[in-house]
Coordinates of C-alpha atoms in Angstrom, one line a residue:
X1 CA 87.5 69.1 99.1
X2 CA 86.3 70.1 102.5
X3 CA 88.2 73.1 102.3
X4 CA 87.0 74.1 99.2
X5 CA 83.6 73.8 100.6
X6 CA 84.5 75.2 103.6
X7 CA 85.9 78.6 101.7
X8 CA 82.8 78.6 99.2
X9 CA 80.7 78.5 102.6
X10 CA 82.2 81.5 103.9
X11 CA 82.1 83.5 100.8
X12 CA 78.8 82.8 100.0
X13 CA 78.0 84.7 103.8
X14 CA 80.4 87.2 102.8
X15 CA 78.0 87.9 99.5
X16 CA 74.8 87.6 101.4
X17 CA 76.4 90.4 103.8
X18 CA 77.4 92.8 101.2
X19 CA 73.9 92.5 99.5
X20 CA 72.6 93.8 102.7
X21 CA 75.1 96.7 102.9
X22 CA 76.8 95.0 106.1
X23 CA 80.0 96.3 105.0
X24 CA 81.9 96.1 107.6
X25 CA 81.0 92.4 108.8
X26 CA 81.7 91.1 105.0
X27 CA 85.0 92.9 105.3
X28 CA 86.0 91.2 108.5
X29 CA 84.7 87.6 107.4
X30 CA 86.7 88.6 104.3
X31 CA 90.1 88.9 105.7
X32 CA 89.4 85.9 107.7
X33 CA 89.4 84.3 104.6
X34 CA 92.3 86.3 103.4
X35 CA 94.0 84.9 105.9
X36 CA 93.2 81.3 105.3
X37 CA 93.8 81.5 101.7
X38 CA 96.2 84.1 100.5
X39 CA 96.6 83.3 96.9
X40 CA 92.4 83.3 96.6
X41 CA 92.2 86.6 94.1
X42 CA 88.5 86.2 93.9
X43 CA 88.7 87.2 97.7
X44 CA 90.8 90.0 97.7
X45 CA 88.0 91.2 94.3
X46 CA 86.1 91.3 96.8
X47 CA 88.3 93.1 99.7
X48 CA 88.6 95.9 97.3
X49 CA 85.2 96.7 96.4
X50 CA 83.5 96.1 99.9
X51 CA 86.2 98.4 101.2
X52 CA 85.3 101.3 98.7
X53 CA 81.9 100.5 99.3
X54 CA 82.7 101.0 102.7
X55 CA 84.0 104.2 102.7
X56 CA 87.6 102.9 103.2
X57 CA 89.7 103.9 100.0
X58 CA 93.2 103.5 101.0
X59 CA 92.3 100.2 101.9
X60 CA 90.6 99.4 98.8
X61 CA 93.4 100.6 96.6
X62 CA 95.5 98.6 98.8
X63 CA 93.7 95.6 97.7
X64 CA 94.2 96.8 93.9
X65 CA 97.4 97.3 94.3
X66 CA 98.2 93.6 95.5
X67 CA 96.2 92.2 92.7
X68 CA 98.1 94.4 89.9
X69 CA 101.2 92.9 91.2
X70 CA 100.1 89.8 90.6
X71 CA 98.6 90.7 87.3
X72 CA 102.3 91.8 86.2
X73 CA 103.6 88.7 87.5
X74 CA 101.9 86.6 84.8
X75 CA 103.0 86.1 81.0
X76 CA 99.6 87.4 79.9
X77 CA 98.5 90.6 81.2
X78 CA 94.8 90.7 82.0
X79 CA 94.8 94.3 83.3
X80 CA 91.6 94.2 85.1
X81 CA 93.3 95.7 88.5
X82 CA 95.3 98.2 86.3
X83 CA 92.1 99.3 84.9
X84 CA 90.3 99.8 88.3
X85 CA 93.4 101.8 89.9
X86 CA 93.7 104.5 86.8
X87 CA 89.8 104.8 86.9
X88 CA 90.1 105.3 91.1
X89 CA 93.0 107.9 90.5
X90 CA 91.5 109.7 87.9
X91 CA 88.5 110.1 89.8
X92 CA 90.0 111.2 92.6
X93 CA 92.8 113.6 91.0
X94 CA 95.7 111.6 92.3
X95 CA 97.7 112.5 89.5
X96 CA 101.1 111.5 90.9
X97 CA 100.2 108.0 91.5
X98 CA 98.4 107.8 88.3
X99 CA 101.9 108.8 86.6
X100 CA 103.4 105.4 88.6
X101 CA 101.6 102.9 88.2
X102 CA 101.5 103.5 84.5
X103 CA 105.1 103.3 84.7
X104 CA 105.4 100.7 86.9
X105 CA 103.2 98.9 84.0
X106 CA 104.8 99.7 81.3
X107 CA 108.3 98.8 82.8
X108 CA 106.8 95.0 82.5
X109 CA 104.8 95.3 78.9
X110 CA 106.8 98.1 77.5
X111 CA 105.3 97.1 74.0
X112 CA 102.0 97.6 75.1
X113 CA 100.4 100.5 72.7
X114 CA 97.6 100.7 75.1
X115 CA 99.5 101.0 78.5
X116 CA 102.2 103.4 76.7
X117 CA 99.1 105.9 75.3
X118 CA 98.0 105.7 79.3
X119 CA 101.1 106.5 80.4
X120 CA 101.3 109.5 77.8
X121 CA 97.9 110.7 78.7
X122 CA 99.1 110.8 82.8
X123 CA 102.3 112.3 81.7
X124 CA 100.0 115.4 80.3
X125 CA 97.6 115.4 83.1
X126 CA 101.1 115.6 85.5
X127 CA 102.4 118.5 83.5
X128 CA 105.7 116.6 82.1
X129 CA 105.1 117.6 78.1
X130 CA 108.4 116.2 77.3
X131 CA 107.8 112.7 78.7
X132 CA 104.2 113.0 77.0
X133 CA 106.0 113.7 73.7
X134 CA 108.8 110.9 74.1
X135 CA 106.0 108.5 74.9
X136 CA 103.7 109.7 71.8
X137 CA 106.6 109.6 69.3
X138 CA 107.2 106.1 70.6
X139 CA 103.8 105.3 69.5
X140 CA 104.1 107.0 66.4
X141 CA 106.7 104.8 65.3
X142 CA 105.1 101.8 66.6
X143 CA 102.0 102.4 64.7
X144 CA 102.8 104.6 62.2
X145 CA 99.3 104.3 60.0
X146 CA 97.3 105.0 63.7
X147 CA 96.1 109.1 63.4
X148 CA 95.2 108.7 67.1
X149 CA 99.0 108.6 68.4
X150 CA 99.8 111.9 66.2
X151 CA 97.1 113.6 68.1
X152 CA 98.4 112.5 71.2
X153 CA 101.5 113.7 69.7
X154 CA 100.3 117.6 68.9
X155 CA 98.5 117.7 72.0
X156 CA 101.8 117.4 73.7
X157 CA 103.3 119.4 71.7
X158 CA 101.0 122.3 71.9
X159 CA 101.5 121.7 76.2
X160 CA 105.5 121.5 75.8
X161 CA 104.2 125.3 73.6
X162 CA 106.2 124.0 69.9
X163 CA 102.5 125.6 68.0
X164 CA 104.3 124.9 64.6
X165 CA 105.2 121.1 65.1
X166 CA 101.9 120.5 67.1
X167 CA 99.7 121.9 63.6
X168 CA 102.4 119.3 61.9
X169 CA 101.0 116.2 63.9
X170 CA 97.8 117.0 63.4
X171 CA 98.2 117.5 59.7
X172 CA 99.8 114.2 59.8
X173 CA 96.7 113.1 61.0
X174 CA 94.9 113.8 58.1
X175 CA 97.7 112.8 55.7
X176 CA 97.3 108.9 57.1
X177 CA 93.0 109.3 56.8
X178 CA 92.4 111.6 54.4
X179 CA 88.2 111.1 55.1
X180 CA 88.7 113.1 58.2
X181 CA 91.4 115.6 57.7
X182 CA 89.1 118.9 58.7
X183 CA 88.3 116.5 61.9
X184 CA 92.2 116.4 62.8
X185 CA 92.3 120.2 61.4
X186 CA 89.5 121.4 63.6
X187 CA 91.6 119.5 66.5
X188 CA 94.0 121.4 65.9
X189 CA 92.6 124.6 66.0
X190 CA 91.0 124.0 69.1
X191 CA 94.3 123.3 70.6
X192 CA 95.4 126.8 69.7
X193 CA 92.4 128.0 71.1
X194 CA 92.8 126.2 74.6
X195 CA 96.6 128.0 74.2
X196 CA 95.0 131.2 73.6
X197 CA 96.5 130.9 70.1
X198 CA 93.4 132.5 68.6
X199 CA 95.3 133.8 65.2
X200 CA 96.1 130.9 63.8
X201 CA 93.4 128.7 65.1
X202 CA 90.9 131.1 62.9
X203 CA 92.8 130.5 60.1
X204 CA 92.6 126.4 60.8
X205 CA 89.0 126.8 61.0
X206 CA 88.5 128.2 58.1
X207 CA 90.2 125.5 56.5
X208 CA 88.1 123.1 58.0
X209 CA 85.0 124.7 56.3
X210 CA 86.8 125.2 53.1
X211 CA 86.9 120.8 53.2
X212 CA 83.1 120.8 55.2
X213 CA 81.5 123.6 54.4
X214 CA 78.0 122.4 56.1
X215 CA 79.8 122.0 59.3
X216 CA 77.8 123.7 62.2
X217 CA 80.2 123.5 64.8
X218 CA 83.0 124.6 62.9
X219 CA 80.9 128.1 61.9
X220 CA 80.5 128.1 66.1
X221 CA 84.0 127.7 66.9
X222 CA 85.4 130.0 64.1
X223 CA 82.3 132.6 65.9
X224 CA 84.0 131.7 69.5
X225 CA 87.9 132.9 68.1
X226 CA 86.6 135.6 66.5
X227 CA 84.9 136.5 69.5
X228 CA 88.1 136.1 71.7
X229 CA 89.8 138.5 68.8
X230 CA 86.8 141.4 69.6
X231 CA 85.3 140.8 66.6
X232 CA 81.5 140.0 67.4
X233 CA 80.1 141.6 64.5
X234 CA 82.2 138.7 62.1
X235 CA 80.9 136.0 65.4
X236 CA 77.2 136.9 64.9
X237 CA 78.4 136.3 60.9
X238 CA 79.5 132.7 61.1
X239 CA 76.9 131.7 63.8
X240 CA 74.3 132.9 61.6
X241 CA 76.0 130.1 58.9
X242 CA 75.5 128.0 61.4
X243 CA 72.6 128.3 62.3
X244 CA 71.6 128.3 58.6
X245 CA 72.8 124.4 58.3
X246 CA 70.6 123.5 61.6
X247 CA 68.2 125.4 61.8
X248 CA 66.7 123.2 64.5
X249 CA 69.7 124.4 67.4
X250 CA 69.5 128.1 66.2
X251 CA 68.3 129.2 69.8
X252 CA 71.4 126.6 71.2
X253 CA 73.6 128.3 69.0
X254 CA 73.1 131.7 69.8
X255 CA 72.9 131.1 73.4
X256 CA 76.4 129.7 73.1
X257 CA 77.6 132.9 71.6
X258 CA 75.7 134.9 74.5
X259 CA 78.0 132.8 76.7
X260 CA 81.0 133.7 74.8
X261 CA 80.1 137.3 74.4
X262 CA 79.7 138.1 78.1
X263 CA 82.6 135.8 78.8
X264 CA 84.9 138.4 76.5
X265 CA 82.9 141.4 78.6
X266 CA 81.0 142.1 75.6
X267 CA 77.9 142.8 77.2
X268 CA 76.2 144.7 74.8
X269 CA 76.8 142.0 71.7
X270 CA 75.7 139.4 74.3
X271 CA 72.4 140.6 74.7
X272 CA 71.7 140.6 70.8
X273 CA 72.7 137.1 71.1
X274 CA 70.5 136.1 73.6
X275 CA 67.7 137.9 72.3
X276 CA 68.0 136.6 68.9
X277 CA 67.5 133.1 70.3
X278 CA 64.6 133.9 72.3
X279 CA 63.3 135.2 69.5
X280 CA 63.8 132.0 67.2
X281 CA 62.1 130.4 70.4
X282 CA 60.3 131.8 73.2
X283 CA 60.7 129.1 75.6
X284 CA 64.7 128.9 75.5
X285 CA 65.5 129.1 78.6
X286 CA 68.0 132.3 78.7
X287 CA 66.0 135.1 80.0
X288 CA 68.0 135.3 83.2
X289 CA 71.2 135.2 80.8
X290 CA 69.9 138.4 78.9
X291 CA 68.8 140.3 82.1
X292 CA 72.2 139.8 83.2
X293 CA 73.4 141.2 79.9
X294 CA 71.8 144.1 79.9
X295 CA 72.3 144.6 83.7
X296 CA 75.9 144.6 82.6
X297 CA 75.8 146.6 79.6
X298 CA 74.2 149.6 82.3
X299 CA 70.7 148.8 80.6
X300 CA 67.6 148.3 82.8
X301 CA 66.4 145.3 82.7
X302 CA 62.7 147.2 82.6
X303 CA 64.0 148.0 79.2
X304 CA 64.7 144.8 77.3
X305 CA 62.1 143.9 74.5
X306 CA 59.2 141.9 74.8
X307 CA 60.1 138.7 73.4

């Protein structure tokens, strides 16, 4: 009992110094304790985040790291460590340490749907499309009725560059919930787009507005391929559908194409697009986008209208 009361002492002054931002005293009054009781998890909780708080990341992740072994030690698998080190490593792009820990995880719940997807999403972050796919197919035949692992699935296979079986998953998709199939479609196509796969992502997104014909964003996407295709006069076409089903984010839209245009070094077209949405409304702020449209198109920008 009087260790117990001595250790809730001393972390209670451990608290009251982190409240005050003395970092570095909580941390050394925390490994004291550490050092007194080594099992205490609620102490090194609090090693880790002081020590981020502190500036000292490899230290913190240190202290994840020893509470994630424990974590796998266990029959049941809380995670909360897990959770904290793939947030820390996405944040800081350490990809290759992302890629294994989620291994290291999985080795001990290897029927974990959840750790498995993570591990599939690092393997595509890491570049390894192969592993992505292995992983994802796992998944799929885990949980065959779950349209979220066959997107997984095309998105790998769109990295490993198998276009044909990558439309397949996605159609698969659809196939398993039918409500949403120009949702998986238009998933789809923008993975062909990404690719630079501009042919047949067109021809996706018009099936997507064959099945949701009211569907703003897929009139702006088709308008973005068709742009990448040097086809603006068909783009202004389909934004001006979808500008017709929202009328409210007609200046939005047409900025968007401006940004597309000039991205494409379609200068000329870009400025038609920017002045069509200052003149839907006045107060958009694009004006420096169409001076620099018409500064690139060789027009003065002493000669652009008065919107």
């Amino acid at each position: 009992m009087m260790q117990d009361n001595h250790k809730t002492e001393k972390l209670d002054e451990a608290d009251g110094l982190l409240k005050q931002g003395r970092y570095r005293e909580a941390i050394d009054l925390l490994e004291n304790i550490h050092g007194i009781y080594p099992e205490e998890e609620s102490v090194l909780l609090r090693l880790a985040w002081a020590s981020w708080d502190n500036g000292h990341k490899e230290g913190s992740i240190a202290y994840w790291e020893i509470l994630l072994d424990r974590e796998l030690q266990r029959k049941v698998f809380t995670g909360f460590a897990y959770d904290e080190l793939v947030r820390i490593y996405k944040q800081e792009g350490e990809i290759e340490k992302l890629v294994a820990i989620c291994e290291k995880t999985v080795q001990v719940q290897p029927q974990d749907v959840g750790l498995l997807e993570e591990l599939g999403k690092a393997y595509l972050l890491s570049g390894r499309s192969e592993k992505a796919f292995d992983t994802f197919k796992k998944l799929t035949s885990m949980e065959a009725d779950n349209p979220a692992f066959y997107c997984l699935l095309g998105e790998s296979l769109m990295a490993a560059g198998q276009t044909e079986a990558c439309e397949e998953a996605y159609r698969q998709a659809g196939l398993i919930d039918p409500d949403e199939a120009d949702r998986y479609l238009f998933r789809a196509a923008d993975s062909y787009r990404r690719g630079g796969h501009f042919t047949p992502a067109k021809k996706l997104l018009i099936k997507c507005l064959e099945i949701a014909p009211s569907n703003s964003l897929y009139y702006c996407s088709l308008g973005d391929v068709l742009v990448a295709l040097k086809q603006p006069e068909d783009a202004f076409t389909e934004y001006e559908k979808a500008c017709q089903f929202n009328r409210p984010h007609t200046a939005a839209f047409y900025i968007r194409l401006g940004n597309a245009l000039m991205k494409e070094g379609l200068f000329t077209d870009a400025a038609k697009a920017f002045e069509a949405a200052l003149l839907f409304d006045a107060s958009t702020p694009c004006r420096q986008n169409l001076e620099e449209a018409y500064k690139a198109s060789g027009h003065s920008p002493s000669h652009s209208p008065n919107i």
